[in-house]
PDB file of C-alpha atoms in Angstrom:
ATOM      1  CA  MET Q   1      85.985 -14.689  -1.920  1.00  0.00           C
ATOM      2  CA  ASN Q   2      84.591 -17.996  -3.142  1.00  0.00           C
ATOM      3  CA  ASN Q   3      85.810 -21.350  -1.859  1.00  0.00           C
ATOM      4  CA  TRP Q   4      87.717 -23.503  -4.305  1.00  0.00           C
ATOM      5  CA  ILE Q   5      87.023 -27.215  -4.486  1.00  0.00           C
ATOM      6  CA  PRO Q   6      88.662 -29.759  -4.130  1.00  0.00           C
ATOM      7  CA  GLY Q   7      90.800 -29.075  -1.108  1.00  0.00           C
ATOM      8  CA  LYS Q   8      92.013 -25.749   0.131  1.00  0.00           C
ATOM      9  CA  LYS Q   9      93.236 -22.956  -2.098  1.00  0.00           C
ATOM     10  CA  GLY Q  10      96.798 -23.783  -1.040  1.00  0.00           C
ATOM     11  CA  ASP Q  11      96.387 -27.284  -2.513  1.00  0.00           C
ATOM     12  CA  LEU Q  12      96.220 -25.930  -6.058  1.00  0.00           C
ATOM     13  CA  ASN Q  13      99.176 -25.848  -8.411  1.00  0.00           C
ATOM     14  CA  LEU Q  14     100.293 -22.674 -10.188  1.00  0.00           C
ATOM     15  CA  GLU Q  15      98.350 -23.430 -13.375  1.00  0.00           C
ATOM     16  CA  GLN Q  16      95.140 -23.990 -11.405  1.00  0.00           C
ATOM     17  CA  LYS Q  17      95.654 -20.815  -9.373  1.00  0.00           C
ATOM     18  CA  ASN Q  18      96.217 -18.819 -12.569  1.00  0.00           C
ATOM     19  CA  LEU Q  19      93.053 -20.277 -14.085  1.00  0.00           C
ATOM     20  CA  LEU Q  20      91.014 -19.350 -11.020  1.00  0.00           C
ATOM     21  CA  LEU Q  21      92.423 -15.836 -11.097  1.00  0.00           C
ATOM     22  CA  ALA Q  22      91.528 -15.570 -14.787  1.00  0.00           C
ATOM     23  CA  ILE Q  23      87.973 -16.713 -13.966  1.00  0.00           C
ATOM     24  CA  GLN Q  24      87.632 -13.993 -11.339  1.00  0.00           C
ATOM     25  CA  GLU Q  25      88.951 -11.370 -13.760  1.00  0.00           C
ATOM     26  CA  ALA Q  26      86.680 -12.568 -16.564  1.00  0.00           C
ATOM     27  CA  ARG Q  27      83.625 -12.451 -14.304  1.00  0.00           C
ATOM     28  CA  HIS Q  28      84.537  -8.912 -13.248  1.00  0.00           C
ATOM     29  CA  GLU Q  29      85.039  -7.855 -16.880  1.00  0.00           C
ATOM     30  CA  TRP Q  30      81.667  -9.350 -17.860  1.00  0.00           C
ATOM     31  CA  LYS Q  31      79.971  -7.443 -15.032  1.00  0.00           C
ATOM     32  CA  GLN Q  32      81.659  -4.173 -16.105  1.00  0.00           C
ATOM     33  CA  CYS Q  33      80.575  -4.703 -19.712  1.00  0.00           C
ATOM     34  CA  SER Q  34      77.015  -5.337 -18.605  1.00  0.00           C
ATOM     35  CA  GLU Q  35      77.010  -2.140 -16.536  1.00  0.00           C
ATOM     36  CA  TYR Q  36      78.436  -0.197 -19.494  1.00  0.00           C
ATOM     37  CA  PHE Q  37      75.637  -1.498 -21.712  1.00  0.00           C
ATOM     38  CA  ASP Q  38      73.083  -0.239 -19.180  1.00  0.00           C
ATOM     39  CA  VAL Q  39      74.362   3.358 -19.349  1.00  0.00           C
ATOM     40  CA  VAL Q  40      75.347   3.814 -23.000  1.00  0.00           C
ATOM     41  CA  ASN Q  41      72.874   5.619 -25.280  1.00  0.00           C
ATOM     42  CA  GLU Q  42      74.672   6.277 -28.589  1.00  0.00           C
ATOM     43  CA  PRO Q  43      73.642   3.743 -31.282  1.00  0.00           C
ATOM     44  CA  ALA Q  44      77.230   3.020 -32.350  1.00  0.00           C
ATOM     45  CA  LEU Q  45      78.258   2.531 -28.733  1.00  0.00           C
ATOM     46  CA  ILE Q  46      75.305   0.245 -28.076  1.00  0.00           C
ATOM     47  CA  ASP Q  47      76.590  -2.091 -30.794  1.00  0.00           C
ATOM     48  CA  TYR Q  48      80.057  -1.920 -29.252  1.00  0.00           C
ATOM     49  CA  ALA Q  49      78.648  -2.645 -25.777  1.00  0.00           C
ATOM     50  CA  ILE Q  50      76.751  -5.677 -27.078  1.00  0.00           C
ATOM     51  CA  TYR Q  51      79.871  -7.021 -28.773  1.00  0.00           C
ATOM     52  CA  LYS Q  52      82.057  -6.373 -25.736  1.00  0.00           C
ATOM     53  CA  GLU Q  53      79.603  -8.020 -23.327  1.00  0.00           C
ATOM     54  CA  ALA Q  54      79.221 -11.085 -25.562  1.00  0.00           C
ATOM     55  CA  ALA Q  55      83.003 -11.439 -25.829  1.00  0.00           C
ATOM     56  CA  ALA Q  56      83.455 -11.136 -22.052  1.00  0.00           C
ATOM     57  CA  LYS Q  57      80.730 -13.707 -21.425  1.00  0.00           C
ATOM     58  CA  SER Q  58      82.292 -16.117 -23.926  1.00  0.00           C
ATOM     59  CA  ARG Q  59      85.695 -15.796 -22.271  1.00  0.00           C
ATOM     60  CA  TYR Q  60      84.183 -16.386 -18.833  1.00  0.00           C
ATOM     61  CA  ILE Q  61      82.300 -19.491 -19.994  1.00  0.00           C
ATOM     62  CA  TYR Q  62      85.404 -20.821 -21.743  1.00  0.00           C
ATOM     63  CA  LEU Q  63      87.467 -20.457 -18.575  1.00  0.00           C
ATOM     64  CA  LEU Q  64      84.784 -22.184 -16.493  1.00  0.00           C
ATOM     65  CA  MET Q  65      84.802 -25.069 -18.950  1.00  0.00           C
ATOM     66  CA  GLN Q  66      88.591 -25.284 -18.691  1.00  0.00           C
ATOM     67  CA  ALA Q  67      88.283 -25.447 -14.901  1.00  0.00           C
ATOM     68  CA  ARG Q  68      85.708 -28.207 -15.227  1.00  0.00           C
ATOM     69  CA  LYS Q  69      88.060 -30.178 -17.507  1.00  0.00           C
ATOM     70  CA  MET Q  70      90.769 -29.846 -14.849  1.00  0.00           C
ATOM     71  CA  ASP Q  71      88.229 -31.126 -12.301  1.00  0.00           C
ATOM     72  CA  ILE Q  72      88.241 -27.826 -10.450  1.00  0.00           C
ATOM     73  CA  ARG Q  73      84.898 -26.826  -9.017  1.00  0.00           C
ATOM     74  CA  VAL Q  74      84.334 -23.243  -8.048  1.00  0.00           C
ATOM     75  CA  ASN Q  75      81.550 -22.481  -5.583  1.00  0.00           C
ATOM     76  CA  GLY Q  76      79.256 -19.808  -6.929  1.00  0.00           C
ATOM     77  CA  TYR Q  77      80.528 -20.097 -10.503  1.00  0.00           C
ATOM     78  CA  GLU Q  78      79.190 -23.555 -11.338  1.00  0.00           C
ATOM     79  CA  ASP Q  79      75.639 -22.173 -11.289  1.00  0.00           C
ATOM     80  CA  ALA Q  80      76.550 -19.764 -14.082  1.00  0.00           C
ATOM     81  CA  LEU Q  81      78.002 -22.591 -16.147  1.00  0.00           C
ATOM     82  CA  GLY Q  82      74.895 -24.702 -15.585  1.00  0.00           C
ATOM     83  CA  GLU Q  83      72.736 -21.893 -16.933  1.00  0.00           C
ATOM     84  CA  VAL Q  84      74.841 -21.723 -20.083  1.00  0.00           C
ATOM     85  CA  ASP Q  85      74.728 -25.512 -20.562  1.00  0.00           C
ATOM     86  CA  SER Q  86      70.939 -25.310 -20.687  1.00  0.00           C
ATOM     87  CA  ASP Q  87      70.928 -22.547 -23.372  1.00  0.00           C
TER      88      ASP Q  87
END
């Protein structure tokens, strides 16, 4: 599991803990959508996979931005946000 900054995980309030959990879930969903896109071969399903992956990525980025606004830094996730900032 990643280390949460600042302080220890126990130092976070309920809202912050829920946000971090949502970030983990969103990252997992994005990864699953990406894997689905890699195996699908029906044209209609390819469009669906593209849409689903884009939506999962957008949710993940949104949650990372919310964490940044709350001054929560997440080791390992900030790199992903930095890549999006440069797009």
